[in-house]
PDB file of C-alpha atoms in Angstrom:
ATOM      1  CA  UNK A   1      -4.701 -46.293 -28.850  1.00 79.00           C
ATOM      2  CA  UNK A   2      -2.110 -48.755 -30.165  1.00 91.00           C
ATOM      3  CA  UNK A   3       0.527 -49.917 -27.749  1.00 98.00           C
ATOM      4  CA  UNK A   4       4.204 -49.240 -28.355  1.00 99.00           C
ATOM      5  CA  UNK A   5       7.160 -51.464 -27.498  1.00 99.00           C
ATOM      6  CA  UNK A   6      10.906 -51.052 -27.715  1.00 98.00           C
ATOM      7  CA  UNK A   7      13.024 -54.203 -28.037  1.00 98.00           C
ATOM      8  CA  UNK A   8      16.812 -54.057 -27.799  1.00 97.00           C
ATOM      9  CA  UNK A   9      19.111 -56.554 -29.439  1.00 94.00           C
ATOM     10  CA  UNK A  10      16.509 -57.191 -32.124  1.00 94.00           C
ATOM     11  CA  UNK A  11      18.786 -57.477 -35.128  1.00 90.00           C
ATOM     12  CA  UNK A  12      18.886 -61.254 -34.801  1.00 88.00           C
ATOM     13  CA  UNK A  13      17.731 -64.276 -32.862  1.00 91.00           C
ATOM     14  CA  UNK A  14      15.614 -63.884 -29.749  1.00 93.00           C
ATOM     15  CA  UNK A  15      15.039 -60.175 -30.291  1.00 94.00           C
ATOM     16  CA  UNK A  16      13.627 -60.810 -33.751  1.00 95.00           C
ATOM     17  CA  UNK A  17      11.314 -63.478 -32.359  1.00 96.00           C
ATOM     18  CA  UNK A  18      10.048 -61.099 -29.688  1.00 97.00           C
ATOM     19  CA  UNK A  19       9.369 -58.398 -32.293  1.00 98.00           C
ATOM     20  CA  UNK A  20       7.440 -60.792 -34.535  1.00 97.00           C
ATOM     21  CA  UNK A  21       5.165 -61.865 -31.681  1.00 98.00           C
ATOM     22  CA  UNK A  22       4.526 -58.282 -30.562  1.00 98.00           C
ATOM     23  CA  UNK A  23       3.850 -57.087 -34.115  1.00 98.00           C
ATOM     24  CA  UNK A  24       1.378 -59.924 -34.607  1.00 98.00           C
ATOM     25  CA  UNK A  25      -0.509 -58.590 -31.590  1.00 97.00           C
ATOM     26  CA  UNK A  26      -0.572 -55.063 -32.994  1.00 97.00           C
ATOM     27  CA  UNK A  27       2.281 -53.375 -31.136  1.00 98.00           C
ATOM     28  CA  UNK A  28       4.093 -50.537 -32.885  1.00 98.00           C
ATOM     29  CA  UNK A  29       7.821 -51.102 -32.515  1.00 98.00           C
ATOM     30  CA  UNK A  30      11.180 -49.452 -32.044  1.00 98.00           C
ATOM     31  CA  UNK A  31      13.708 -52.093 -33.089  1.00 98.00           C
ATOM     32  CA  UNK A  32      17.229 -51.685 -31.694  1.00 98.00           C
ATOM     33  CA  UNK A  33      20.380 -53.134 -33.170  1.00 96.00           C
ATOM     34  CA  UNK A  34      23.944 -52.595 -32.023  1.00 92.00           C
ATOM     35  CA  UNK A  35      25.861 -53.175 -35.229  1.00 86.00           C
ATOM     36  CA  UNK A  36      24.444 -54.367 -38.542  1.00 86.00           C
ATOM     37  CA  UNK A  37      21.451 -52.342 -39.703  1.00 94.00           C
ATOM     38  CA  UNK A  38      20.464 -54.539 -42.648  1.00 95.00           C
ATOM     39  CA  UNK A  39      18.824 -57.458 -40.738  1.00 95.00           C
ATOM     40  CA  UNK A  40      16.907 -55.063 -38.471  1.00 96.00           C
ATOM     41  CA  UNK A  41      15.710 -53.020 -41.447  1.00 97.00           C
ATOM     42  CA  UNK A  42      14.630 -56.198 -43.228  1.00 97.00           C
ATOM     43  CA  UNK A  43      12.667 -57.208 -40.110  1.00 97.00           C
ATOM     44  CA  UNK A  44      11.088 -53.751 -39.930  1.00 98.00           C
ATOM     45  CA  UNK A  45       9.941 -53.940 -43.547  1.00 98.00           C
ATOM     46  CA  UNK A  46       8.588 -57.469 -43.027  1.00 97.00           C
ATOM     47  CA  UNK A  47       6.542 -56.471 -39.984  1.00 98.00           C
ATOM     48  CA  UNK A  48       5.131 -53.346 -41.611  1.00 98.00           C
ATOM     49  CA  UNK A  49       4.090 -55.349 -44.678  1.00 98.00           C
ATOM     50  CA  UNK A  50       2.625 -58.245 -42.677  1.00 98.00           C
ATOM     51  CA  UNK A  51       0.834 -56.403 -39.870  1.00 98.00           C
ATOM     52  CA  UNK A  52       0.464 -52.769 -40.917  1.00 97.00           C
ATOM     53  CA  UNK A  53       2.210 -51.504 -37.809  1.00 98.00           C
ATOM     54  CA  UNK A  54       4.530 -48.556 -37.376  1.00 98.00           C
ATOM     55  CA  UNK A  55       8.104 -49.731 -36.934  1.00 98.00           C
ATOM     56  CA  UNK A  56      11.466 -47.993 -36.846  1.00 98.00           C
ATOM     57  CA  UNK A  57      15.069 -49.081 -36.408  1.00 98.00           C
ATOM     58  CA  UNK A  58      17.573 -47.423 -34.091  1.00 97.00           C
ATOM     59  CA  UNK A  59      21.276 -48.265 -33.972  1.00 96.00           C
ATOM     60  CA  UNK A  60      23.167 -47.850 -30.700  1.00 94.00           C
ATOM     61  CA  UNK A  61      26.388 -49.410 -29.439  1.00 92.00           C
ATOM     62  CA  UNK A  62      26.063 -49.761 -25.673  1.00 92.00           C
ATOM     63  CA  UNK A  63      29.844 -49.571 -25.273  1.00 91.00           C
ATOM     64  CA  UNK A  64      29.771 -45.908 -26.273  1.00 90.00           C
ATOM     65  CA  UNK A  65      29.126 -43.237 -23.602  1.00 88.00           C
ATOM     66  CA  UNK A  66      25.688 -41.691 -23.908  1.00 91.00           C
ATOM     67  CA  UNK A  67      24.391 -44.418 -26.222  1.00 93.00           C
ATOM     68  CA  UNK A  68      21.405 -45.231 -23.995  1.00 93.00           C
ATOM     69  CA  UNK A  69      20.232 -41.648 -23.808  1.00 94.00           C
ATOM     70  CA  UNK A  70      20.714 -41.045 -27.526  1.00 95.00           C
ATOM     71  CA  UNK A  71      18.736 -44.185 -28.368  1.00 96.00           C
ATOM     72  CA  UNK A  72      15.804 -42.972 -26.301  1.00 97.00           C
ATOM     73  CA  UNK A  73      15.993 -39.510 -27.821  1.00 97.00           C
ATOM     74  CA  UNK A  74      15.518 -41.179 -31.192  1.00 97.00           C
ATOM     75  CA  UNK A  75      12.587 -43.079 -29.711  1.00 98.00           C
ATOM     76  CA  UNK A  76      11.047 -39.808 -28.496  1.00 98.00           C
ATOM     77  CA  UNK A  77      11.215 -38.412 -32.021  1.00 98.00           C
ATOM     78  CA  UNK A  78       9.018 -41.258 -33.288  1.00 98.00           C
ATOM     79  CA  UNK A  79       6.630 -42.125 -30.449  1.00 98.00           C
ATOM     80  CA  UNK A  80       4.747 -40.351 -27.672  1.00 96.00           C
ATOM     81  CA  UNK A  81       4.079 -43.413 -25.518  1.00 98.00           C
ATOM     82  CA  UNK A  82       5.921 -46.518 -24.269  1.00 99.00           C
ATOM     83  CA  UNK A  83       3.934 -49.484 -22.981  1.00 99.00           C
ATOM     84  CA  UNK A  84       6.557 -52.225 -23.061  1.00 99.00           C
ATOM     85  CA  UNK A  85      10.326 -52.148 -22.886  1.00 99.00           C
ATOM     86  CA  UNK A  86      12.209 -55.413 -23.401  1.00 98.00           C
ATOM     87  CA  UNK A  87      15.963 -55.403 -22.882  1.00 97.00           C
ATOM     88  CA  UNK A  88      17.247 -58.360 -24.846  1.00 94.00           C
ATOM     89  CA  UNK A  89      20.581 -56.841 -25.914  1.00 91.00           C
ATOM     90  CA  UNK A  90      23.540 -58.815 -24.669  1.00 82.00           C
ATOM     91  CA  UNK A  91      26.644 -60.750 -25.591  1.00 80.00           C
ATOM     92  CA  UNK A  92      27.815 -64.207 -24.591  1.00 80.00           C
ATOM     93  CA  UNK A  93      31.587 -64.198 -24.285  1.00 77.00           C
ATOM     94  CA  UNK A  94      33.565 -66.569 -22.154  1.00 75.00           C
ATOM     95  CA  UNK A  95      37.095 -67.634 -21.322  1.00 85.00           C
ATOM     96  CA  UNK A  96      38.807 -69.720 -18.653  1.00 85.00           C
ATOM     97  CA  UNK A  97      38.845 -67.791 -15.395  1.00 85.00           C
ATOM     98  CA  UNK A  98      42.646 -67.537 -15.342  1.00 88.00           C
ATOM     99  CA  UNK A  99      42.701 -66.222 -18.901  1.00 88.00           C
ATOM    100  CA  UNK A 100      39.828 -63.743 -18.740  1.00 86.00           C
ATOM    101  CA  UNK A 101      40.977 -60.327 -19.973  1.00 90.00           C
ATOM    102  CA  UNK A 102      39.899 -57.033 -18.471  1.00 92.00           C
ATOM    103  CA  UNK A 103      38.686 -55.962 -21.909  1.00 90.00           C
ATOM    104  CA  UNK A 104      36.323 -58.933 -22.221  1.00 92.00           C
ATOM    105  CA  UNK A 105      35.187 -58.508 -18.614  1.00 91.00           C
ATOM    106  CA  UNK A 106      34.243 -54.877 -19.205  1.00 92.00           C
ATOM    107  CA  UNK A 107      32.528 -55.632 -22.507  1.00 89.00           C
ATOM    108  CA  UNK A 108      30.304 -58.334 -20.990  1.00 90.00           C
ATOM    109  CA  UNK A 109      29.471 -56.212 -17.936  1.00 92.00           C
ATOM    110  CA  UNK A 110      28.820 -53.010 -19.863  1.00 91.00           C
ATOM    111  CA  UNK A 111      26.642 -54.440 -22.606  1.00 90.00           C
ATOM    112  CA  UNK A 112      24.679 -56.878 -20.453  1.00 91.00           C
ATOM    113  CA  UNK A 113      24.389 -55.287 -17.011  1.00 93.00           C
ATOM    114  CA  UNK A 114      25.038 -51.588 -17.581  1.00 94.00           C
ATOM    115  CA  UNK A 115      22.807 -51.761 -20.644  1.00 91.00           C
ATOM    116  CA  UNK A 116      19.976 -53.361 -18.681  1.00 94.00           C
ATOM    117  CA  UNK A 117      20.285 -50.807 -15.887  1.00 95.00           C
ATOM    118  CA  UNK A 118      20.385 -47.591 -17.863  1.00 95.00           C
ATOM    119  CA  UNK A 119      17.994 -48.642 -20.624  1.00 96.00           C
ATOM    120  CA  UNK A 120      15.444 -49.605 -17.991  1.00 97.00           C
ATOM    121  CA  UNK A 121      16.033 -46.312 -16.212  1.00 97.00           C
ATOM    122  CA  UNK A 122      15.332 -44.369 -19.411  1.00 97.00           C
ATOM    123  CA  UNK A 123      12.260 -46.481 -20.199  1.00 98.00           C
ATOM    124  CA  UNK A 124      10.844 -46.069 -16.684  1.00 98.00           C
ATOM    125  CA  UNK A 125      11.326 -42.288 -16.754  1.00 98.00           C
ATOM    126  CA  UNK A 126       9.216 -42.101 -19.886  1.00 98.00           C
ATOM    127  CA  UNK A 127       6.483 -44.370 -18.577  1.00 98.00           C
ATOM    128  CA  UNK A 128       6.238 -42.263 -15.418  1.00 99.00           C
ATOM    129  CA  UNK A 129       6.184 -38.998 -17.344  1.00 98.00           C
ATOM    130  CA  UNK A 130       3.515 -40.350 -19.706  1.00 97.00           C
ATOM    131  CA  UNK A 131       1.416 -41.777 -16.873  1.00 98.00           C
ATOM    132  CA  UNK A 132       1.629 -45.277 -18.352  1.00 98.00           C
ATOM    133  CA  UNK A 133       1.559 -48.326 -16.085  1.00 98.00           C
ATOM    134  CA  UNK A 134       3.900 -50.203 -18.368  1.00 98.00           C
ATOM    135  CA  UNK A 135       5.799 -53.461 -18.405  1.00 99.00           C
ATOM    136  CA  UNK A 136       9.569 -53.932 -18.442  1.00 99.00           C
ATOM    137  CA  UNK A 137      11.106 -57.318 -19.245  1.00 98.00           C
ATOM    138  CA  UNK A 138      14.818 -58.066 -18.882  1.00 98.00           C
ATOM    139  CA  UNK A 139      16.550 -61.073 -20.414  1.00 95.00           C
ATOM    140  CA  UNK A 140      18.626 -62.989 -17.896  1.00 92.00           C
ATOM    141  CA  UNK A 141      19.797 -66.603 -18.361  1.00 83.00           C
ATOM    142  CA  UNK A 142      19.502 -69.949 -16.653  1.00 74.00           C
ATOM    143  CA  UNK A 143      23.272 -69.669 -16.114  1.00 70.00           C
ATOM    144  CA  UNK A 144      22.361 -67.395 -13.208  1.00 71.00           C
ATOM    145  CA  UNK A 145      21.460 -70.617 -11.363  1.00 75.00           C
ATOM    146  CA  UNK A 146      24.145 -73.108 -12.248  1.00 74.00           C
ATOM    147  CA  UNK A 147      27.772 -73.139 -13.276  1.00 71.00           C
ATOM    148  CA  UNK A 148      29.151 -73.626 -16.750  1.00 72.00           C
ATOM    149  CA  UNK A 149      32.879 -73.596 -17.523  1.00 73.00           C
ATOM    150  CA  UNK A 150      34.314 -70.349 -18.905  1.00 74.00           C
ATOM    151  CA  UNK A 151      31.240 -68.343 -17.891  1.00 75.00           C
ATOM    152  CA  UNK A 152      32.741 -66.753 -14.748  1.00 79.00           C
ATOM    153  CA  UNK A 153      31.698 -63.279 -15.934  1.00 85.00           C
ATOM    154  CA  UNK A 154      28.590 -63.978 -17.999  1.00 83.00           C
ATOM    155  CA  UNK A 155      26.897 -66.131 -15.326  1.00 84.00           C
ATOM    156  CA  UNK A 156      27.283 -63.639 -12.460  1.00 85.00           C
ATOM    157  CA  UNK A 157      26.214 -60.785 -14.747  1.00 90.00           C
ATOM    158  CA  UNK A 158      23.024 -62.620 -15.700  1.00 91.00           C
ATOM    159  CA  UNK A 159      22.417 -63.306 -12.011  1.00 90.00           C
ATOM    160  CA  UNK A 160      22.811 -59.591 -11.361  1.00 93.00           C
ATOM    161  CA  UNK A 161      20.239 -58.807 -14.069  1.00 94.00           C
ATOM    162  CA  UNK A 162      17.737 -61.073 -12.330  1.00 94.00           C
ATOM    163  CA  UNK A 163      18.391 -59.275  -9.045  1.00 96.00           C
ATOM    164  CA  UNK A 164      18.155 -55.925 -10.835  1.00 96.00           C
ATOM    165  CA  UNK A 165      14.663 -56.811 -12.031  1.00 97.00           C
ATOM    166  CA  UNK A 166      13.602 -57.432  -8.436  1.00 98.00           C
ATOM    167  CA  UNK A 167      15.051 -54.147  -7.183  1.00 98.00           C
ATOM    168  CA  UNK A 168      13.511 -52.189 -10.032  1.00 98.00           C
ATOM    169  CA  UNK A 169      10.159 -53.903  -9.488  1.00 98.00           C
ATOM    170  CA  UNK A 170      10.082 -52.726  -5.880  1.00 98.00           C
ATOM    171  CA  UNK A 171      11.007 -49.124  -6.711  1.00 98.00           C
ATOM    172  CA  UNK A 172       8.698 -48.796  -9.707  1.00 99.00           C
ATOM    173  CA  UNK A 173       5.642 -50.529  -8.233  1.00 98.00           C
ATOM    174  CA  UNK A 174       4.237 -47.241  -6.830  1.00 98.00           C
ATOM    175  CA  UNK A 175       3.974 -46.046 -10.435  1.00 98.00           C
ATOM    176  CA  UNK A 176       2.199 -49.208 -11.551  1.00 98.00           C
ATOM    177  CA  UNK A 177       5.216 -50.252 -13.622  1.00 99.00           C
ATOM    178  CA  UNK A 178       5.979 -53.949 -13.507  1.00 99.00           C
ATOM    179  CA  UNK A 179       9.477 -55.384 -13.997  1.00 99.00           C
ATOM    180  CA  UNK A 180      10.211 -59.050 -14.605  1.00 98.00           C
ATOM    181  CA  UNK A 181      13.044 -61.134 -15.994  1.00 98.00           C
ATOM    182  CA  UNK A 182      13.098 -64.161 -18.265  1.00 96.00           C
ATOM    183  CA  UNK A 183      15.955 -66.639 -17.845  1.00 90.00           C
ATOM    184  CA  UNK A 184      16.159 -68.845 -20.943  1.00 87.00           C
ATOM    185  CA  UNK A 185      18.369 -71.836 -21.460  1.00 77.00           C
ATOM    186  CA  UNK A 186      19.203 -73.059 -24.933  1.00 69.00           C
ATOM    187  CA  UNK A 187      17.164 -71.193 -27.551  1.00 78.00           C
ATOM    188  CA  UNK A 188      17.146 -72.018 -31.261  1.00 72.00           C
ATOM    189  CA  UNK A 189      18.245 -68.500 -32.116  1.00 69.00           C
ATOM    190  CA  UNK A 190      21.201 -68.798 -34.483  1.00 61.00           C
ATOM    191  CA  UNK A 191      22.775 -71.294 -36.908  1.00 61.00           C
ATOM    192  CA  UNK A 192      26.011 -70.701 -34.992  1.00 69.00           C
ATOM    193  CA  UNK A 193      24.595 -72.758 -32.126  1.00 62.00           C
ATOM    194  CA  UNK A 194      23.831 -75.826 -34.240  1.00 66.00           C
ATOM    195  CA  UNK A 195      27.045 -77.726 -33.314  1.00 64.00           C
ATOM    196  CA  UNK A 196      25.852 -77.725 -29.680  1.00 62.00           C
ATOM    197  CA  UNK A 197      22.340 -79.023 -30.300  1.00 69.00           C
ATOM    198  CA  UNK A 198      22.716 -82.750 -29.729  1.00 68.00           C
ATOM    199  CA  UNK A 199      25.215 -82.536 -26.869  1.00 65.00           C
ATOM    200  CA  UNK A 200      23.144 -79.922 -25.031  1.00 69.00           C
ATOM    201  CA  UNK A 201      19.943 -81.960 -25.242  1.00 71.00           C
ATOM    202  CA  UNK A 202      21.587 -84.523 -22.991  1.00 76.00           C
ATOM    203  CA  UNK A 203      21.254 -82.089 -20.084  1.00 79.00           C
ATOM    204  CA  UNK A 204      17.729 -80.902 -20.881  1.00 82.00           C
ATOM    205  CA  UNK A 205      15.034 -83.154 -19.374  1.00 83.00           C
ATOM    206  CA  UNK A 206      12.527 -82.128 -22.080  1.00 84.00           C
ATOM    207  CA  UNK A 207      15.148 -82.935 -24.701  1.00 80.00           C
ATOM    208  CA  UNK A 208      14.696 -79.862 -26.904  1.00 84.00           C
ATOM    209  CA  UNK A 209      15.491 -76.174 -27.246  1.00 81.00           C
ATOM    210  CA  UNK A 210      13.078 -73.284 -26.912  1.00 85.00           C
ATOM    211  CA  UNK A 211      12.130 -71.303 -30.000  1.00 91.00           C
ATOM    212  CA  UNK A 212      12.592 -67.552 -30.238  1.00 93.00           C
ATOM    213  CA  UNK A 213       8.828 -67.242 -30.609  1.00 95.00           C
ATOM    214  CA  UNK A 214       8.302 -69.000 -27.271  1.00 94.00           C
ATOM    215  CA  UNK A 215      10.433 -66.345 -25.602  1.00 95.00           C
ATOM    216  CA  UNK A 216       8.364 -63.718 -27.403  1.00 97.00           C
ATOM    217  CA  UNK A 217       5.118 -65.270 -26.194  1.00 97.00           C
ATOM    218  CA  UNK A 218       6.338 -65.060 -22.600  1.00 97.00           C
ATOM    219  CA  UNK A 219       7.280 -61.396 -23.052  1.00 98.00           C
ATOM    220  CA  UNK A 220       3.802 -60.790 -24.482  1.00 98.00           C
ATOM    221  CA  UNK A 221       2.146 -62.580 -21.562  1.00 98.00           C
ATOM    222  CA  UNK A 222       4.081 -60.562 -18.981  1.00 98.00           C
ATOM    223  CA  UNK A 223       3.027 -57.354 -20.727  1.00 98.00           C
ATOM    224  CA  UNK A 224      -0.619 -58.376 -20.986  1.00 97.00           C
ATOM    225  CA  UNK A 225      -3.529 -58.010 -18.600  1.00 96.00           C
ATOM    226  CA  UNK A 226      -3.282 -61.743 -17.926  1.00 97.00           C
ATOM    227  CA  UNK A 227       0.192 -61.214 -16.509  1.00 97.00           C
ATOM    228  CA  UNK A 228      -0.462 -57.993 -14.641  1.00 96.00           C
ATOM    229  CA  UNK A 229       0.119 -59.493 -11.189  1.00 97.00           C
ATOM    230  CA  UNK A 230       3.671 -60.513 -12.076  1.00 98.00           C
ATOM    231  CA  UNK A 231       6.392 -58.148 -10.913  1.00 98.00           C
ATOM    232  CA  UNK A 232       9.811 -58.902  -9.476  1.00 98.00           C
ATOM    233  CA  UNK A 233       9.585 -62.408 -10.916  1.00 97.00           C
ATOM    234  CA  UNK A 234      12.330 -64.323 -12.707  1.00 96.00           C
ATOM    235  CA  UNK A 235      10.860 -66.948 -15.008  1.00 95.00           C
ATOM    236  CA  UNK A 236      13.245 -69.711 -16.030  1.00 91.00           C
ATOM    237  CA  UNK A 237      12.424 -71.372 -19.347  1.00 90.00           C
ATOM    238  CA  UNK A 238      15.046 -74.011 -20.055  1.00 80.00           C
ATOM    239  CA  UNK A 239      13.218 -77.321 -20.409  1.00 75.00           C
ATOM    240  CA  UNK A 240      14.250 -78.311 -16.891  1.00 78.00           C
ATOM    241  CA  UNK A 241      17.990 -77.952 -17.514  1.00 79.00           C
ATOM    242  CA  UNK A 242      18.567 -75.950 -14.340  1.00 82.00           C
ATOM    243  CA  UNK A 243      16.908 -78.749 -12.333  1.00 81.00           C
ATOM    244  CA  UNK A 244      19.378 -81.284 -13.678  1.00 68.00           C
ATOM    245  CA  UNK A 245      22.320 -81.827 -11.375  1.00 57.00           C
ATOM    246  CA  UNK A 246      23.647 -85.178 -12.587  1.00 52.00           C
ATOM    247  CA  UNK A 247      24.446 -85.026 -16.316  1.00 52.00           C
ATOM    248  CA  UNK A 248      24.740 -88.826 -16.430  1.00 51.00           C
ATOM    249  CA  UNK A 249      21.168 -89.328 -15.252  1.00 47.00           C
ATOM    250  CA  UNK A 250      18.639 -89.372 -18.061  1.00 48.00           C
ATOM    251  CA  UNK A 251      14.909 -88.838 -17.614  1.00 44.00           C
ATOM    252  CA  UNK A 252      13.934 -91.884 -19.638  1.00 48.00           C
ATOM    253  CA  UNK A 253      10.368 -93.152 -19.558  1.00 41.00           C
TER     254      UNK A 253
END
């Protein structure tokens, strides 16, 4: 029987990369987007044409009450199993600490942390009901480990997601469900990030960004039999950036 995955935040960037890797390996997909349907529908059509999989798009704004449950009801109408749930949906919004608004605070917390919590809860309920020893992967960030200006909400929220993965892993282990988190650094996920490329490389010992496909490959590994002893783990993939404490020191050969 073909495996089924749901990936949130898959209308662009990292989420798209994850979907492409999973489709290549034969996963049927539920592709979530929060806003613009067109890119997600284009991705769906591409993956169906390239790999012959079943793929559907669901739109859900995590700021709206009941959005998580409604999204999974749409999933239930299309699929009768769930092997992998990857919560990639999130926003990166920052402001100086003294200028941070309550509105921005709530938006970052609700989409990133509340979304991770309740989407994972819905996914786990289905895996348990279906008797599937599935895999859940949450997207954290390397900013959970070190401080960046104007990220006084985003950083702690991503740290909380990493801790959430550990708590969920402990509670879901009796059902054979594994929960892990990936904490990327800079990922080549959007043209909007291009102005930061050269300056950011200065603080990355490997001197480059990750690709969205590399994130997808790690999700695939964690969901595979090869990764079936990983649970409660937080895997940082940032080219060594979180090891770097002195931005003036360069790892020159």
